[in-house]
GROMACS .gro file of C-alpha atoms in nm:
model
  480
    1MET     CA    1   1.031   0.783   3.647
    2ALA     CA    2   0.709   0.635   3.507
    3SER     CA    3   0.567   0.550   3.848
    4VAL     CA    4   0.684   0.514   4.204
    5PHE     CA    5   0.721   0.140   4.150
    6SER     CA    6   0.945   0.153   3.845
    7LEU     CA    7   1.280   0.206   4.016
    8HIS     CA    8   1.389  -0.151   3.951
    9PRO     CA    9   1.217  -0.471   3.840
   10SER     CA   10   1.261  -0.609   4.191
   11THR     CA   11   1.152  -0.295   4.372
   12PHE     CA   12   0.913  -0.502   4.580
   13LEU     CA   13   1.148  -0.796   4.627
   14SER     CA   14   1.168  -0.883   4.996
   15PRO     CA   15   1.044  -0.732   5.319
   16LEU     CA   16   1.139  -0.471   5.573
   17LYS     CA   17   1.139  -0.556   5.938
   18THR     CA   18   1.032  -0.341   6.226
   19THR     CA   19   0.975  -0.393   6.596
   20LYS     CA   20   0.635  -0.220   6.579
   21LEU     CA   21   0.359  -0.481   6.578
   22ARG     CA   22  -0.013  -0.425   6.564
   23THR     CA   23  -0.163  -0.400   6.910
   24LYS     CA   24  -0.511  -0.471   6.778
   25PHE     CA   25  -0.573  -0.845   6.759
   26GLN     CA   26  -0.923  -0.976   6.700
   27THR     CA   27  -1.058  -1.281   6.879
   28LEU     CA   28  -1.172  -1.595   6.699
   29HIS     CA   29  -1.533  -1.623   6.590
   30SER     CA   30  -1.704  -1.944   6.680
   31SER     CA   31  -1.738  -2.015   6.307
   32GLN     CA   32  -1.360  -2.016   6.265
   33LYS     CA   33  -1.214  -2.365   6.242
   34PRO     CA   34  -1.037  -2.465   6.565
   35PHE     CA   35  -0.658  -2.492   6.580
   36LEU     CA   36  -0.530  -2.846   6.545
   37ILE     CA   37  -0.325  -2.977   6.834
   38SER     CA   38   0.032  -3.067   6.748
   39SER     CA   39   0.365  -3.073   6.927
   40LEU     CA   40   0.491  -2.804   6.687
   41LYS     CA   41   0.246  -2.555   6.835
   42PHE     CA   42   0.399  -2.596   7.175
   43GLU     CA   43   0.746  -2.520   7.041
   44GLN     CA   44   0.863  -2.229   7.252
   45LEU     CA   45   0.953  -1.924   7.050
   46ASP     CA   46   1.152  -1.642   7.204
   47PRO     CA   47   0.954  -1.537   7.516
   48LYS     CA   48   1.004  -1.173   7.416
   49ILE     CA   49   0.803  -1.228   7.100
   50PRO     CA   50   0.446  -1.090   7.119
   51GLN     CA   51   0.160  -1.335   7.149
   52GLN     CA   52   0.041  -1.237   6.800
   53VAL     CA   53   0.354  -1.399   6.655
   54GLN     CA   54   0.302  -1.723   6.847
   55THR     CA   55  -0.058  -1.730   6.725
   56PHE     CA   56   0.064  -1.663   6.371
   57TRP     CA   57   0.308  -1.954   6.406
   58ASN     CA   58   0.021  -2.180   6.515
   59TRP     CA   59  -0.178  -2.071   6.209
   60LEU     CA   60   0.116  -2.154   5.980
   61CYS     CA   61   0.125  -2.497   6.141
   62ASP     CA   62  -0.247  -2.548   6.079
   63GLU     CA   63  -0.205  -2.446   5.716
   64GLY     CA   64   0.079  -2.694   5.665
   65VAL     CA   65   0.333  -2.420   5.590
   66VAL     CA   66   0.562  -2.517   5.879
   67SER     CA   67   0.640  -2.853   6.030
   68ILE     CA   68   0.888  -3.013   6.263
   69LYS     CA   69   1.129  -3.021   5.967
   70THR     CA   70   1.110  -2.644   5.902
   71PRO     CA   71   1.467  -2.529   5.978
   72VAL     CA   72   1.382  -2.168   6.077
   73LYS     CA   73   1.152  -1.998   6.326
   74PRO     CA   74   1.059  -1.639   6.421
   75ALA     CA   75   1.283  -1.468   6.676
   76ILE     CA   76   1.379  -1.129   6.811
   77VAL     CA   77   1.681  -1.003   6.615
   78PRO     CA   78   1.865  -0.668   6.591
   79GLU     CA   79   1.629  -0.553   6.315
   80GLY     CA   80   1.326  -0.636   6.531
   81LEU     CA   81   1.159  -0.956   6.415
   82GLY     CA   82   1.324  -1.209   6.186
   83LEU     CA   83   1.386  -1.576   6.115
   84VAL     CA   84   1.667  -1.775   6.281
   85ALA     CA   85   1.805  -2.118   6.206
   86LYS     CA   86   1.693  -2.400   6.440
   87ARG     CA   87   1.988  -2.608   6.318
   88ASP     CA   88   2.283  -2.577   6.083
   89ILE     CA   89   2.169  -2.492   5.728
   90ALA     CA   90   2.378  -2.550   5.417
   91LYS     CA   91   2.416  -2.282   5.152
   92GLY     CA   92   2.147  -2.340   4.890
   93GLU     CA   93   1.933  -2.555   5.118
   94THR     CA   94   1.558  -2.497   5.098
   95VAL     CA   95   1.445  -2.313   5.408
   96LEU     CA   96   1.074  -2.252   5.352
   97GLY     CA   97   0.798  -2.277   5.095
   98VAL     CA   98   0.465  -2.096   5.107
   99PRO     CA   99   0.172  -2.233   4.900
  100ARG     CA  100  -0.006  -2.014   4.648
  101ARG     CA  101  -0.338  -2.040   4.835
  102LEU     CA  102  -0.191  -1.815   5.106
  103TRP     CA  103  -0.045  -1.551   4.876
  104ILE     CA  104  -0.221  -1.217   4.851
  105ASN     CA  105  -0.196  -1.095   4.494
  106ALA     CA  106  -0.411  -0.962   4.210
  107ASP     CA  107  -0.562  -1.308   4.156
  108THR     CA  108  -0.665  -1.317   4.523
  109VAL     CA  109  -0.838  -0.981   4.483
  110ALA     CA  110  -1.009  -1.087   4.158
  111LYS     CA  111  -1.170  -1.385   4.335
  112SER     CA  112  -1.285  -1.175   4.631
  113GLU     CA  113  -1.605  -0.976   4.688
  114ILE     CA  114  -1.436  -0.659   4.561
  115GLY     CA  115  -1.288  -0.827   4.252
  116ASN     CA  116  -1.528  -0.668   4.003
  117LEU     CA  117  -1.474  -0.324   4.155
  118CYS     CA  118  -1.098  -0.355   4.114
  119THR     CA  119  -1.102  -0.445   3.747
  120GLY     CA  120  -0.876  -0.202   3.563
  121LEU     CA  121  -0.699  -0.073   3.873
  122GLU     CA  122  -0.322  -0.084   3.909
  123PRO     CA  123  -0.238  -0.415   4.083
  124TRP     CA  124  -0.089  -0.246   4.389
  125ILE     CA  125  -0.403  -0.034   4.438
  126SER     CA  126  -0.638  -0.333   4.421
  127ILE     CA  127  -0.419  -0.529   4.665
  128ALA     CA  128  -0.402  -0.226   4.895
  129LEU     CA  129  -0.782  -0.202   4.905
  130PHE     CA  130  -0.810  -0.575   4.968
  131LEU     CA  131  -0.555  -0.558   5.248
  132ILE     CA  132  -0.732  -0.267   5.420
  133ARG     CA  133  -1.063  -0.452   5.398
  134GLU     CA  134  -0.918  -0.776   5.535
  135LYS     CA  135  -0.753  -0.586   5.820
  136TRP     CA  136  -1.092  -0.493   5.962
  137LYS     CA  137  -1.266  -0.827   5.902
  138ASP     CA  138  -1.279  -1.045   6.213
  139ASP     CA  139  -1.321  -1.357   5.999
  140SER     CA  140  -1.046  -1.280   5.746
  141LYS     CA  141  -0.853  -1.581   5.623
  142TRP     CA  142  -0.537  -1.379   5.673
  143LYS     CA  143  -0.624  -1.228   6.015
  144TYR     CA  144  -0.326  -1.391   6.188
  145PHE     CA  145  -0.086  -1.273   5.917
  146ILE     CA  146  -0.229  -0.920   5.922
  147GLY     CA  147  -0.206  -0.929   6.302
  148VAL     CA  148   0.175  -0.931   6.286
  149LEU     CA  149   0.213  -0.665   6.018
  150PRO     CA  150   0.366  -0.337   6.142
  151GLU     CA  151   0.154  -0.025   6.166
  152SER     CA  152   0.442   0.178   6.022
  153THR     CA  153   0.810   0.158   5.938
  154ASP     CA  154   1.097   0.406   5.924
  155SER     CA  155   1.024   0.467   5.555
  156THR     CA  156   1.046   0.838   5.478
  157ILE     CA  157   0.683   0.835   5.362
  158TYR     CA  158   0.588   0.819   5.733
  159TRP     CA  159   0.820   1.097   5.855
  160SER     CA  160   0.694   1.414   6.019
  161GLU     CA  161   0.767   1.758   5.875
  162GLU     CA  162   1.039   1.803   6.137
  163GLU     CA  163   1.199   1.472   6.044
  164LEU     CA  164   1.178   1.551   5.672
  165SER     CA  165   1.360   1.880   5.737
  166GLU     CA  166   1.668   1.668   5.817
  167ILE     CA  167   1.688   1.561   5.452
  168GLN     CA  168   1.651   1.915   5.317
  169GLY     CA  169   1.827   1.950   4.983
  170THR     CA  170   1.853   1.577   4.920
  171GLN     CA  171   1.715   1.391   4.623
  172LEU     CA  172   1.555   1.160   4.880
  173LEU     CA  173   1.332   1.447   4.997
  174SER     CA  174   1.209   1.535   4.649
  175THR     CA  175   1.143   1.168   4.570
  176THR     CA  176   0.964   1.115   4.903
  177LEU     CA  177   0.737   1.413   4.843
  178SER     CA  178   0.663   1.292   4.489
  179VAL     CA  179   0.573   0.947   4.619
  180LYS     CA  180   0.347   1.094   4.888
  181ASP     CA  181   0.170   1.314   4.632
  182TYR     CA  182   0.125   1.013   4.404
  183VAL     CA  183  -0.027   0.798   4.679
  184GLN     CA  184  -0.255   1.079   4.793
  185ASN     CA  185  -0.379   1.140   4.438
  186GLU     CA  186  -0.445   0.770   4.385
  187PHE     CA  187  -0.635   0.752   4.714
  188GLN     CA  188  -0.856   1.046   4.619
  189LYS     CA  189  -0.943   0.880   4.288
  190VAL     CA  190  -1.017   0.539   4.437
  191GLU     CA  191  -1.216   0.695   4.720
  192GLU     CA  192  -1.441   0.882   4.477
  193GLU     CA  193  -1.472   0.605   4.219
  194ILE     CA  194  -1.495   0.295   4.439
  195ILE     CA  195  -1.502   0.336   4.816
  196LEU     CA  196  -1.774   0.598   4.874
  197GLY     CA  197  -2.018   0.439   4.630
  198ASN     CA  198  -1.989   0.088   4.773
  199LYS     CA  199  -2.061   0.121   5.143
  200GLN     CA  200  -2.193  -0.236   5.158
  201LEU     CA  201  -1.842  -0.361   5.076
  202PHE     CA  202  -1.660  -0.087   5.265
  203PRO     CA  203  -1.882  -0.031   5.573
  204PHE     CA  204  -1.599   0.125   5.770
  205ARG     CA  205  -1.423   0.457   5.709
  206ILE     CA  206  -1.106   0.428   5.502
  207THR     CA  207  -0.864   0.716   5.551
  208LEU     CA  208  -0.556   0.836   5.370
  209ASP     CA  209  -0.354   0.698   5.661
  210ASP     CA  210  -0.503   0.353   5.595
  211PHE     CA  211  -0.404   0.380   5.230
  212PHE     CA  212  -0.051   0.485   5.323
  213TRP     CA  213  -0.032   0.190   5.562
  214ALA     CA  214  -0.123  -0.054   5.283
  215PHE     CA  215   0.114   0.117   5.040
  216GLY     CA  216   0.399   0.094   5.292
  217ILE     CA  217   0.326  -0.274   5.357
  218LEU     CA  218   0.339  -0.352   4.987
  219ARG     CA  219   0.645  -0.137   4.926
  220SER     CA  220   0.837  -0.305   5.209
  221ARG     CA  221   0.709  -0.663   5.216
  222ALA     CA  222   0.573  -0.767   4.875
  223PHE     CA  223   0.756  -1.000   4.641
  224SER     CA  224   0.743  -0.981   4.264
  225ARG     CA  225   0.781  -1.247   3.998
  226ALA     CA  226   0.805  -1.009   3.703
  227GLY     CA  227   0.754  -0.647   3.792
  228ILE     CA  228   0.456  -0.470   3.942
  229GLN     CA  229   0.195  -0.677   3.756
  230ASN     CA  230   0.274  -0.978   3.974
  231LEU     CA  231   0.303  -0.837   4.325
  232MET     CA  232   0.229  -1.070   4.613
  233LEU     CA  233   0.238  -1.072   4.990
  234VAL     CA  234   0.366  -1.403   5.118
  235PRO     CA  235   0.303  -1.483   5.487
  236PHE     CA  236   0.606  -1.619   5.679
  237ALA     CA  237   0.846  -1.549   5.390
  238ASP     CA  238   0.816  -1.176   5.456
  239LEU     CA  239   0.985  -1.220   5.794
  240ALA     CA  240   1.323  -1.268   5.622
  241ASN     CA  241   1.552  -0.968   5.675
  242HIS     CA  242   1.807  -0.814   5.439
  243SER     CA  243   2.184  -0.841   5.454
  244ALA     CA  244   2.457  -0.679   5.246
  245LYS     CA  245   2.647  -1.006   5.287
  246VAL     CA  246   2.403  -1.168   5.044
  247THR     CA  247   2.531  -1.078   4.698
  248THR     CA  248   2.282  -1.266   4.478
  249GLU     CA  249   1.908  -1.247   4.415
  250ASP     CA  250   1.859  -1.600   4.283
  251HIS     CA  251   1.748  -1.765   4.608
  252ILE     CA  252   1.370  -1.732   4.553
  253HIS     CA  253   1.185  -1.964   4.313
  254GLU     CA  254   0.840  -2.089   4.227
  255VAL     CA  255   0.817  -2.468   4.246
  256ASP     CA  256   0.548  -2.735   4.266
  257GLY     CA  257   0.547  -2.906   4.602
  258PRO     CA  258   0.351  -3.036   4.903
  259ALA     CA  259   0.133  -2.768   5.060
  260GLY     CA  260  -0.013  -2.960   5.354
  261LEU     CA  261  -0.086  -3.315   5.458
  262PHE     CA  262  -0.283  -3.411   5.147
  263SER     CA  263  -0.238  -3.116   4.911
  264TRP     CA  264  -0.003  -3.011   4.634
  265ASP     CA  265   0.039  -2.652   4.515
  266LEU     CA  266   0.269  -2.397   4.358
  267LEU     CA  267   0.509  -2.279   4.629
  268LEU     CA  268   0.723  -1.970   4.665
  269SER     CA  269   1.039  -2.146   4.777
  270PHE     CA  270   1.339  -1.988   4.950
  271GLN     CA  271   1.692  -2.126   4.959
  272SER     CA  272   1.952  -1.999   5.202
  273PRO     CA  273   2.206  -1.781   5.018
  274LEU     CA  274   2.448  -1.826   5.310
  275LYS     CA  275   2.578  -2.115   5.517
  276LEU     CA  276   2.418  -2.085   5.862
  277LYS     CA  277   2.485  -2.219   6.208
  278ALA     CA  278   2.204  -2.290   6.452
  279GLY     CA  279   2.093  -1.953   6.592
  280ASP     CA  280   2.211  -1.754   6.289
  281GLN     CA  281   1.959  -1.532   6.117
  282PHE     CA  282   1.822  -1.638   5.778
  283LEU     CA  283   1.887  -1.339   5.551
  284ILE     CA  284   1.816  -1.249   5.190
  285GLN     CA  285   1.894  -0.968   4.945
  286TYR     CA  286   1.636  -0.694   4.889
  287GLY     CA  287   1.779  -0.573   4.558
  288LEU     CA  288   2.139  -0.526   4.452
  289LYS     CA  289   2.071  -0.227   4.227
  290LYS     CA  290   1.873  -0.020   4.475
  291SER     CA  291   2.018   0.306   4.601
  292ASN     CA  292   2.007   0.420   4.962
  293ALA     CA  293   1.721   0.650   4.865
  294ASP     CA  294   1.530   0.347   4.735
  295MET     CA  295   1.607   0.159   5.057
  296ALA     CA  296   1.501   0.453   5.276
  297ILE     CA  297   1.168   0.498   5.098
  298GLY     CA  298   1.095   0.128   5.057
  299TYR     CA  299   1.228  -0.029   5.374
  300GLY     CA  300   1.328   0.239   5.624
  301PHE     CA  301   1.700   0.168   5.647
  302ILE     CA  302   2.016   0.230   5.444
  303GLU     CA  303   2.367   0.095   5.391
  304PRO     CA  304   2.585   0.408   5.440
  305GLY     CA  305   2.930   0.425   5.286
  306SER     CA  306   2.846   0.172   5.015
  307ALA     CA  307   2.781   0.176   4.641
  308ARG     CA  308   2.417   0.236   4.738
  309ASP     CA  309   2.522   0.597   4.799
  310THR     CA  310   2.399   0.745   4.473
  311PHE     CA  311   2.332   1.080   4.311
  312THR     CA  312   2.122   1.099   3.996
  313LEU     CA  313   2.222   1.348   3.727
  314THR     CA  314   1.921   1.442   3.514
  315LEU     CA  315   2.008   1.586   3.173
  316GLU     CA  316   1.772   1.733   2.918
  317ILE     CA  317   1.776   1.828   2.552
  318SER     CA  318   1.605   2.167   2.549
  319LYS     CA  319   1.301   2.204   2.323
  320HIS     CA  320   1.440   2.548   2.235
  321ASP     CA  321   1.766   2.399   2.105
  322ASP     CA  322   1.815   2.482   1.736
  323PHE     CA  323   1.901   2.118   1.675
  324TYR     CA  324   1.639   1.969   1.908
  325LYS     CA  325   1.487   1.720   1.661
  326ASP     CA  326   1.823   1.591   1.543
  327LYS     CA  327   1.954   1.556   1.897
  328LEU     CA  328   1.639   1.383   2.017
  329ASP     CA  329   1.649   1.141   1.724
  330ILE     CA  330   2.010   1.050   1.804
  331ALA     CA  331   1.932   1.008   2.174
  332GLU     CA  332   1.631   0.786   2.108
  333SER     CA  333   1.831   0.580   1.859
  334ASN     CA  334   2.061   0.495   2.147
  335GLY     CA  335   1.801   0.409   2.410
  336LEU     CA  336   1.781   0.753   2.572
  337GLY     CA  337   1.533   1.038   2.548
  338GLU     CA  338   1.466   1.407   2.578
  339THR     CA  339   1.534   1.372   2.951
  340SER     CA  340   1.773   1.108   3.077
  341ASP     CA  341   1.877   1.007   3.427
  342PHE     CA  342   2.228   0.886   3.509
  343ASP     CA  343   2.286   0.723   3.847
  344ILE     CA  344   2.636   0.795   3.979
  345LYS     CA  345   2.739   0.548   4.250
  346LEU     CA  346   3.002   0.590   4.518
  347GLY     CA  347   3.339   0.455   4.409
  348GLN     CA  348   3.216   0.339   4.069
  349SER     CA  349   3.285   0.455   3.714
  350LEU     CA  350   3.054   0.699   3.541
  351PRO     CA  351   2.776   0.542   3.329
  352PRO     CA  352   2.912   0.478   2.977
  353ALA     CA  353   2.640   0.683   2.807
  354LEU     CA  354   2.693   0.993   3.024
  355PHE     CA  355   2.972   1.158   2.824
  356PRO     CA  356   2.814   1.101   2.479
  357TYR     CA  357   2.481   1.238   2.602
  358LEU     CA  358   2.648   1.538   2.767
  359ARG     CA  359   2.837   1.617   2.446
  360LEU     CA  360   2.514   1.581   2.247
  361VAL     CA  361   2.328   1.822   2.478
  362ALA     CA  362   2.612   2.077   2.461
  363LEU     CA  363   2.669   2.043   2.086
  364GLY     CA  364   2.642   2.375   1.906
  365GLY     CA  365   2.816   2.623   1.676
  366THR     CA  366   3.047   2.469   1.419
  367ASP     CA  367   3.042   2.141   1.613
  368ALA     CA  368   2.676   2.096   1.513
  369SER     CA  369   2.791   2.000   1.162
  370LEU     CA  370   2.862   1.662   1.317
  371LEU     CA  371   2.486   1.601   1.328
  372GLU     CA  372   2.457   1.609   0.948
  373SER     CA  373   2.784   1.447   0.848
  374PHE     CA  374   2.718   1.092   0.965
  375SER     CA  375   2.447   0.837   1.028
  376ARG     CA  376   2.275   0.847   1.367
  377LYS     CA  377   2.483   0.557   1.497
  378ALA     CA  378   2.803   0.708   1.361
  379VAL     CA  379   2.727   1.039   1.533
  380TRP     CA  380   2.690   0.860   1.869
  381ASP     CA  381   3.014   0.672   1.808
  382HIS     CA  382   3.191   1.004   1.749
  383LEU     CA  383   3.032   1.150   2.064
  384GLU     CA  384   3.202   0.882   2.270
  385LEU     CA  385   3.524   1.080   2.212
  386PRO     CA  386   3.581   1.454   2.272
  387VAL     CA  387   3.423   1.665   1.998
  388SER     CA  388   3.605   1.995   2.050
  389ARG     CA  389   3.774   2.184   2.329
  390ALA     CA  390   3.482   2.423   2.355
  391ASN     CA  391   3.230   2.138   2.381
  392GLU     CA  392   3.435   1.948   2.638
  393GLU     CA  393   3.494   2.262   2.843
  394LEU     CA  394   3.120   2.335   2.838
  395ILE     CA  395   3.016   1.992   2.963
  396CYS     CA  396   3.267   2.019   3.247
  397LYS     CA  397   3.121   2.357   3.341
  398ILE     CA  398   2.761   2.227   3.319
  399VAL     CA  399   2.830   1.935   3.552
  400ARG     CA  400   3.049   2.124   3.799
  401ASP     CA  401   2.793   2.405   3.825
  402ALA     CA  402   2.521   2.145   3.888
  403CYS     CA  403   2.731   1.986   4.164
  404LYS     CA  404   2.798   2.325   4.324
  405SER     CA  405   2.427   2.410   4.314
  406ALA     CA  406   2.325   2.076   4.467
  407LEU     CA  407   2.584   2.103   4.746
  408SER     CA  408   2.457   2.449   4.838
  409GLY     CA  409   2.110   2.309   4.903
  410TYR     CA  410   2.202   2.104   5.211
  411HIS     CA  411   2.156   2.263   5.552
  412THR     CA  412   2.459   2.090   5.703
  413THR     CA  413   2.823   2.053   5.605
  414THR     CA  414   3.005   1.727   5.548
  415GLU     CA  415   3.202   1.788   5.866
  416GLU     CA  416   2.883   1.836   6.068
  417ASP     CA  417   2.740   1.511   5.930
  418ASP     CA  418   3.061   1.323   6.013
  419LYS     CA  419   3.052   1.458   6.367
  420LEU     CA  420   2.692   1.344   6.414
  421MET     CA  421   2.763   0.995   6.283
  422LYS     CA  422   3.073   0.955   6.499
  423GLY     CA  423   2.887   1.082   6.804
  424GLY     CA  424   2.627   0.806   6.785
  425ASN     CA  425   2.304   0.805   6.987
  426LEU     CA  426   2.102   0.900   6.679
  427SER     CA  427   1.745   0.784   6.633
  428SER     CA  428   1.692   0.535   6.351
  429ARG     CA  429   1.535   0.804   6.131
  430LEU     CA  430   1.808   1.058   6.200
  431GLN     CA  431   2.066   0.791   6.112
  432ILE     CA  432   1.894   0.755   5.775
  433ALA     CA  433   1.880   1.132   5.724
  434VAL     CA  434   2.245   1.191   5.811
  435GLY     CA  435   2.358   0.884   5.615
  436VAL     CA  436   2.170   0.980   5.299
  437ARG     CA  437   2.269   1.346   5.291
  438ALA     CA  438   2.631   1.260   5.373
  439GLY     CA  439   2.632   0.993   5.100
  440GLU     CA  440   2.489   1.229   4.840
  441LYS     CA  441   2.752   1.491   4.924
  442VAL     CA  442   3.036   1.240   4.892
  443VAL     CA  443   2.910   1.133   4.549
  444LEU     CA  444   2.867   1.496   4.441
  445HIS     CA  445   3.228   1.569   4.539
  446GLN     CA  446   3.331   1.254   4.351
  447ILE     CA  447   3.155   1.378   4.036
  448ASP     CA  448   3.297   1.728   4.074
  449ASN     CA  449   3.651   1.590   4.111
  450ILE     CA  450   3.615   1.381   3.796
  451PHE     CA  451   3.515   1.683   3.587
  452ARG     CA  452   3.766   1.913   3.755
  453GLU     CA  453   4.044   1.673   3.656
  454ARG     CA  454   3.889   1.664   3.310
  455GLU     CA  455   3.922   2.043   3.288
  456TRP     CA  456   4.289   2.019   3.379
  457LYS     CA  457   4.347   1.784   3.084
  458LEU     CA  458   4.156   1.977   2.817
  459ASP     CA  459   4.477   2.077   2.638
  460GLU     CA  460   4.598   1.718   2.634
  461LEU     CA  461   4.287   1.562   2.480
  462GLU     CA  462   4.257   1.470   2.114
  463TYR     CA  463   3.941   1.616   1.960
  464HIS     CA  464   3.725   1.502   1.669
  465GLN     CA  465   3.848   1.757   1.414
  466GLU     CA  466   4.215   1.693   1.499
  467LYS     CA  467   4.161   1.317   1.481
  468ARG     CA  468   3.980   1.354   1.147
  469LEU     CA  469   4.266   1.555   0.998
  470LYS     CA  470   4.518   1.305   1.131
  471ASP     CA  471   4.321   1.017   0.978
  472LEU     CA  472   4.311   1.199   0.643
  473ASP     CA  473   4.689   1.256   0.651
  474GLN     CA  474   4.746   0.889   0.729
  475ALA     CA  475   4.517   0.790   0.442
  476LYS     CA  476   4.713   1.012   0.204
  477VAL     CA  477   5.039   0.852   0.317
  478ARG     CA  478   4.896   0.503   0.258
  479ASN     CA  479   4.770   0.597  -0.089
  480SER     CA  480   5.090   0.769  -0.201
   0.00000   0.00000   0.00000
């Protein structure tokens, strides 16, 4: 993938919840404006909620983000911290709106003291630096928001070596290690180019752990209007948890609206995707197209046994192929490339382009004449059907061998994983590990079964040459 943030346009859409809250909480400076007194501030939240959250609620009240009419409030929920309905809420009803002046995004950074230093940086890196700097400022505008951010999550980027050993052989492990390498490399560059040479703006030591903290916060809690160029942290809104019951992503909008007693601003507005009763949790969707690996890295939880169980087949046109240029040209003409990834999801059909690309990769011998006989589009159209028995047999072998190789890389069997899941009493991270490796294995067996059945039917399939001869015979009959 191009970068760790390019998995899906809404990779950053919506937050992850955790019960871990920051224990450090700075006191107010005398220069800080005093809290206004209102009845809303004395609204009793769940007594189990840390004081930081109550203070954060008071700040939201001061900023005009919440009022007596706000239909949700923070509460302790199974995920840790979330938002619950104070009254019945209709499906589609507006639940909250957060004004632009409280968002933390690239524009916020550009207007700050480090704005000039961050020119040209990737948006997430500039926001990460800003967030780290604000975390250690006693007079930060966002100190009460930062005070309730978690120090870590169950994302695999925070796992120990021992914990990572539980996902040995999985695609999740290789992706996690790639992400960690990427973040570490970016930190080393920004440390050398910006941090160390600007001690007046960064008077405190910034470590790799700090950078990983900021990265994890953005990966799990940031929203995005249109990809990574418009990332933003949105206080209060990021308390909304995810639910598989929410099957749409159209409940978040930007609207003009009141942003306080006498102000008007652009708001990030949230509508309830579900009908709620008083006491129900307000839930949203973190991304319908994300795999369990995406969820594990981004948010620190998964949905086992669902279509999020995914295995990615990566296919490549070899540079040493005698027909490399022709094959690459055909692939690129159809939106693919020299290397192409195909996500296979549990219980779903194979991607439509998988078979044509496989046949293209395996094309050789007398079958290669197909490359010169037709236009590029016509060749792809022909590849959507079996080319020859030899070609079809080869693609079955390629895929089945790949499945066998991948399955041999896991350190547990499917039966052992099932036993662990049925036994219960697993830590949250071990649940993720067992769920992901079990899900990958199930999908690999699904893929293997599809191509095994394909092998059984090789003698029954109609191939390109046979179909071409049949079409010629039919044409002769029509013309006679």
